[in-house]
């Protein structure tokens, strides 16, 4: 898909040559700095996302806050803007994270973060409400044993992105990974139709993991799962106040540190379900910058 895509892009570039029009005044000026080319704008996601707070810290730590602006958007709108820019081979800078399907779909790079403001590699943890162990022991055992790898998550994400129904993508993955799935449900009592409430934010990774959790609980353990799409704050708050049961998208120790600390003591942390995530600023590979430091020099 990527090759096909790049083929179309380069043909287009050739045919329109110097008359190419950009999204901003300076985007087709060869001599403009990277900052000028992108209007000193970084395309962010939803305001409550951890990566937004981290990116604000990046702007201040790297001395970029005077000239640069972080634009609020959403996970889906950010990838749409990225797609639009790559289509026209224009420069763009977005907030990005790994694992994410966009690294398969496009040729991208994450800018170096020598000051490690994004916190380097992180984990994703599972948090459950207090009392879940007593009320729904089978679901608790499952959540406690739910662990997988970035490649697994990526596979589900990619299928969803390519248009597969979310539960179908989960089903396909579960059927292809029987041994791992069996290790999650080992010793877990069936739920006799009890409802498990799982809050999630519409970020590609959390959509995929929450759907896999739903599929396994419903099809292997006789629970019924209500996926509740919420904003980041309520995702944590609902576990802390017991109005929801379990969440599988707590990025720690850095991304969601504020939420974690705010509600600490009011939830049970079942530990890591995936290791090796990363957050950062992401650009198409055709841009000739490699580090967040380059944004400063390029001003
Ligand atoms: N993310 C994906 C989230 C966590 C999961 C990196 C966009 C965030 O920034 O809060």
Coordinates of C-alpha atoms and ligand atoms in Angstrom, one line a residue:
X1 CA 0.0 0.0 0.0
X2 CA 2.8 2.4 0.9
X3 CA 4.6 1.8 -2.4
X4 CA 1.5 2.3 -4.4
X5 CA 0.9 5.5 -2.4
X6 CA 4.4 6.9 -2.9
X7 CA 4.2 6.1 -6.6
X8 CA 1.1 8.2 -7.0
X9 CA 2.7 11.0 -5.0
X10 CA 5.8 11.2 -7.0
X11 CA 4.0 11.1 -10.3
X12 CA 1.9 14.0 -9.0
X13 CA 4.9 16.0 -7.9
X14 CA 6.5 15.6 -11.3
X15 CA 3.5 16.7 -13.2
X16 CA 2.8 19.8 -11.2
X17 CA 6.5 20.7 -10.7
X18 CA 7.2 24.2 -9.6
X19 CA 3.6 25.3 -9.6
X20 CA 2.8 23.0 -6.7
X21 CA 0.7 24.9 -4.2
X22 CA 1.1 24.3 -0.5
X23 CA -1.2 24.5 2.5
X24 CA 0.6 27.5 3.9
X25 CA 2.3 30.5 2.3
X26 CA 5.8 29.2 2.8
X27 CA 5.3 25.5 2.3
X28 CA 6.7 25.6 -1.2
X29 CA 9.5 28.1 -0.5
X30 CA 12.7 26.0 -0.7
X31 CA 14.6 28.6 1.5
X32 CA 12.0 28.8 4.2
X33 CA 12.9 27.2 7.6
X34 CA 11.0 24.1 8.8
X35 CA 9.1 26.3 11.2
X36 CA 8.0 28.7 8.4
X37 CA 7.0 25.8 6.2
X38 CA 4.7 24.4 8.8
X39 CA 3.5 27.8 10.1
X40 CA 5.3 26.9 13.4
X41 CA 2.4 24.5 14.1
X42 CA 2.5 21.1 15.6
X43 CA -0.7 19.1 15.0
X44 CA -1.7 17.6 18.3
X45 CA -4.6 15.4 19.4
X46 CA -7.4 15.7 22.1
X47 CA -6.5 18.2 24.9
X48 CA -6.7 15.6 27.7
X49 CA -4.2 13.3 26.1
X50 CA -1.0 12.8 28.1
X51 CA 1.1 13.5 24.9
X52 CA -0.4 17.0 24.8
X53 CA 1.0 17.9 28.2
X54 CA 4.3 16.3 27.3
X55 CA 4.5 18.3 24.1
X56 CA 3.9 21.5 26.0
X57 CA 6.8 20.6 28.2
X58 CA 8.8 19.8 25.1
X59 CA 8.1 23.3 23.7
X60 CA 9.3 24.9 26.9
X61 CA 12.3 22.6 27.6
X62 CA 13.7 23.1 24.0
X63 CA 13.0 26.8 24.0
X64 CA 10.4 26.6 21.3
X65 CA 7.4 28.0 23.2
X66 CA 7.7 31.6 21.9
X67 CA 7.4 30.7 18.2
X68 CA 5.7 27.3 18.1
X69 CA 2.1 26.4 18.7
X70 CA 0.5 23.0 19.6
X71 CA -2.8 22.7 17.8
X72 CA -5.6 20.7 19.5
X73 CA -7.3 18.1 17.4
X74 CA -8.1 14.4 17.8
X75 CA -6.4 11.1 17.0
X76 CA -8.5 10.7 13.9
X77 CA -8.2 14.3 12.7
X78 CA -4.4 14.3 13.3
X79 CA -4.0 11.2 11.1
X80 CA -6.3 12.8 8.4
X81 CA -4.0 15.9 8.4
X82 CA -1.0 13.7 8.1
X83 CA -2.5 11.8 5.2
X84 CA -3.4 15.0 3.5
X85 CA 0.1 16.5 3.8
X86 CA 1.8 13.2 2.7
X87 CA -0.5 13.1 -0.3
X88 CA 0.9 16.5 -1.4
X89 CA 4.4 15.8 -0.1
X90 CA 4.2 18.8 2.2
X91 CA 6.0 19.2 5.5
X92 CA 4.0 18.5 8.6
X93 CA 4.8 17.8 12.3
X94 CA 2.4 15.8 14.4
X95 CA 2.3 14.3 17.9
X96 CA 2.7 10.6 17.4
X97 CA 3.1 7.3 19.3
X98 CA 4.2 3.8 18.9
X99 CA 2.6 1.3 18.5
X100 CA 0.4 2.9 15.8
X101 CA -0.7 1.8 12.4
X102 CA 0.5 5.0 10.8
X103 CA 4.1 3.7 10.9
X104 CA 3.0 0.9 8.5
X105 CA 1.0 3.0 6.3
X106 CA 3.5 5.8 5.7
X107 CA 7.2 6.4 5.7
X108 CA 7.6 8.3 9.0
X109 CA 10.3 9.1 11.6
X110 CA 10.0 10.1 15.2
X111 CA 12.3 13.1 16.0
X112 CA 15.0 12.4 18.5
X113 CA 14.3 13.8 21.9
X114 CA 17.8 14.1 23.5
X115 CA 16.3 15.7 26.7
X116 CA 13.9 12.7 27.0
X117 CA 11.0 15.0 27.8
X118 CA 8.7 12.3 26.3
X119 CA 10.1 9.9 28.9
X120 CA 11.6 7.3 26.5
X121 CA 10.1 3.8 26.4
X122 CA 7.0 3.3 28.5
X123 CA 4.5 0.6 29.5
X124 CA 0.8 0.2 29.2
X125 CA -0.9 -0.9 32.4
X126 CA -4.3 -2.4 33.3
X127 CA -6.2 -0.6 36.0
X128 CA -9.4 -2.0 37.6
X129 CA -11.9 -0.6 40.1
X130 CA -11.6 -1.6 43.8
X131 CA -13.8 -4.6 44.6
X132 CA -13.7 -6.1 41.1
X133 CA -11.9 -9.2 42.4
X134 CA -14.8 -10.0 44.8
X135 CA -17.6 -9.0 42.4
X136 CA -16.3 -10.5 39.2
X137 CA -13.4 -12.9 40.0
X138 CA -13.3 -14.4 36.5
X139 CA -13.0 -11.0 34.8
X140 CA -10.4 -10.0 37.4
X141 CA -8.3 -13.1 36.7
X142 CA -8.5 -12.4 33.0
X143 CA -7.4 -8.7 33.4
X144 CA -4.6 -9.8 35.7
X145 CA -3.3 -12.2 33.1
X146 CA -3.8 -10.0 30.0
X147 CA -0.4 -9.3 28.5
X148 CA 0.8 -9.0 24.9
X149 CA 3.4 -7.4 22.6
X150 CA 3.4 -4.2 20.5
X151 CA 3.4 -6.4 17.3
X152 CA 0.1 -8.0 18.4
X153 CA -1.6 -4.8 19.1
X154 CA -0.3 -3.4 15.8
X155 CA -1.8 -6.2 13.9
X156 CA -5.3 -5.5 15.3
X157 CA -4.9 -1.7 14.8
X158 CA -3.9 -2.1 11.2
X159 CA -6.9 -4.3 10.3
X160 CA -9.3 -1.8 12.0
X161 CA -7.6 1.1 10.1
X162 CA -8.0 -0.8 6.9
X163 CA -11.7 -0.9 7.4
X164 CA -12.3 -4.2 9.2
X165 CA -15.1 -4.2 11.8
X166 CA -13.5 -3.8 15.3
X167 CA -14.9 -7.0 16.7
X168 CA -14.0 -8.9 13.6
X169 CA -10.4 -7.7 13.8
X170 CA -10.4 -8.8 17.4
X171 CA -11.8 -12.2 16.5
X172 CA -9.3 -12.8 13.8
X173 CA -6.4 -12.0 16.0
X174 CA -7.8 -14.1 18.9
X175 CA -8.2 -17.1 16.5
X176 CA -4.6 -16.8 15.3
X177 CA -3.2 -16.5 18.8
X178 CA -4.9 -19.3 20.7
X179 CA -2.0 -20.2 23.1
X180 CA -1.5 -16.6 24.2
X181 CA -5.3 -16.1 24.7
X182 CA -5.5 -19.3 26.7
X183 CA -2.9 -18.1 29.0
X184 CA -5.1 -15.0 29.7
X185 CA -8.2 -17.1 30.6
X186 CA -6.5 -19.8 32.5
X187 CA -8.2 -20.4 35.8
X188 CA -10.8 -17.7 35.2
X189 CA -14.4 -18.6 36.2
X190 CA -17.1 -17.8 33.6
X191 CA -19.2 -14.7 34.2
X192 CA -22.7 -16.1 33.6
X193 CA -23.6 -13.1 31.5
X194 CA -22.5 -10.4 34.0
X195 CA -21.6 -7.0 32.4
X196 CA -18.1 -5.6 32.5
X197 CA -17.8 -1.9 31.8
X198 CA -14.6 -0.9 29.9
X199 CA -14.0 2.8 29.3
X200 CA -11.7 3.7 26.5
X201 CA -10.5 6.8 24.6
X202 CA -10.7 6.8 20.8
X203 CA -7.0 6.4 20.3
X204 CA -6.1 3.7 17.8
X205 CA -4.2 1.6 20.3
X206 CA -6.9 1.7 23.0
X207 CA -9.7 1.0 20.5
X208 CA -7.8 -2.2 19.4
X209 CA -6.9 -3.4 22.9
X210 CA -10.4 -2.8 24.4
X211 CA -12.0 -4.6 21.5
X212 CA -9.7 -7.7 22.0
X213 CA -10.6 -7.6 25.7
X214 CA -14.3 -7.4 24.8
X215 CA -14.1 -10.3 22.4
X216 CA -12.3 -12.6 24.8
X217 CA -14.5 -11.9 27.8
X218 CA -17.7 -12.3 25.7
X219 CA -16.7 -15.4 23.7
X220 CA -14.4 -17.3 26.1
X221 CA -15.7 -16.3 29.5
X222 CA -19.4 -15.7 29.1
X223 CA -19.3 -12.0 30.2
X224 CA -21.0 -9.2 28.4
X225 CA -18.8 -6.1 27.8
X226 CA -19.9 -2.6 27.5
X227 CA -17.3 -0.5 25.8
X228 CA -17.7 3.2 26.9
X229 CA -16.0 5.8 24.7
X230 CA -15.0 8.7 26.9
X231 CA -12.5 11.5 27.3
X232 CA -9.1 10.8 28.9
X233 CA -10.0 12.3 32.4
X234 CA -13.3 10.3 32.7
X235 CA -11.5 7.1 31.7
X236 CA -9.5 7.3 34.9
X237 CA -12.2 8.9 37.0
X238 CA -14.8 6.1 36.1
X239 CA -12.4 3.4 37.4
X240 CA -11.6 5.4 40.5
X241 CA -15.3 6.0 41.4
X242 CA -16.3 2.5 40.5
X243 CA -18.7 3.5 37.7
X244 CA -16.6 1.4 35.3
X245 CA -14.7 -1.8 35.9
X246 CA -11.4 -2.0 34.0
X247 CA -9.3 -0.1 31.6
X248 CA -6.3 -1.4 29.5
X249 CA -4.8 1.9 28.3
X250 CA -2.9 3.5 31.1
X251 CA 0.4 4.7 29.6
X252 CA 3.0 4.8 32.4
X253 CA 5.1 6.0 34.1
X254 CA 5.1 9.3 32.2
X255 CA 2.2 9.8 29.7
X256 CA -0.6 9.4 32.2
X257 CA 1.3 10.3 35.4
X258 CA -1.0 13.2 36.2
X259 CA -4.2 11.1 36.1
X260 CA -2.4 8.2 37.9
X261 CA -1.4 10.4 40.7
X262 CA -4.7 12.2 40.9
X263 CA -6.6 8.9 41.5
X264 CA -3.9 6.8 43.1
X265 CA -5.4 4.8 46.0
X266 CA -8.8 4.7 44.4
X267 CA -8.1 1.9 41.8
X268 CA -6.1 -1.3 41.7
X269 CA -3.1 -1.4 39.3
X270 CA -2.8 -4.9 37.8
X271 CA 0.5 -4.0 36.3
X272 CA 1.9 -4.0 32.8
X273 CA 0.0 -5.4 29.8
X274 CA 2.5 -4.3 27.2
X275 CA 6.0 -2.8 27.2
X276 CA 7.9 -0.7 24.6
X277 CA 5.6 2.2 23.8
X278 CA 7.0 5.6 22.8
X279 CA 5.7 9.1 22.3
X280 CA 7.2 11.9 20.3
X281 CA 7.0 14.3 17.4
X282 CA 6.5 12.5 14.1
X283 CA 7.3 13.8 10.6
X284 CA 7.3 12.2 7.1
X285 CA 10.7 10.8 6.2
X286 CA 11.1 13.2 3.3
X287 CA 11.6 16.1 5.8
X288 CA 15.2 16.7 6.5
X289 CA 15.1 17.1 10.2
X290 CA 15.9 14.4 12.7
X291 CA 15.7 15.9 16.2
X292 CA 13.5 18.2 18.2
X293 CA 16.6 20.4 18.5
X294 CA 16.4 21.0 14.7
X295 CA 13.2 22.9 15.2
X296 CA 15.1 25.5 17.2
X297 CA 17.9 25.9 14.7
X298 CA 15.4 26.1 11.9
X299 CA 13.4 29.0 13.3
Ligands
LIG1 N1 -1.7 8.3 23.4 C1 -2.1 7.0 23.1 C2 -2.3 8.5 24.7 C3 -2.2 7.3 25.4 C4 -2.4 6.3 24.4 C5 -0.2 8.3 23.4 C6 -2.2 9.2 22.4 C7 -2.0 9.8 25.4 O1 -1.2 10.7 24.9 O2 -2.6 10.1 26.5

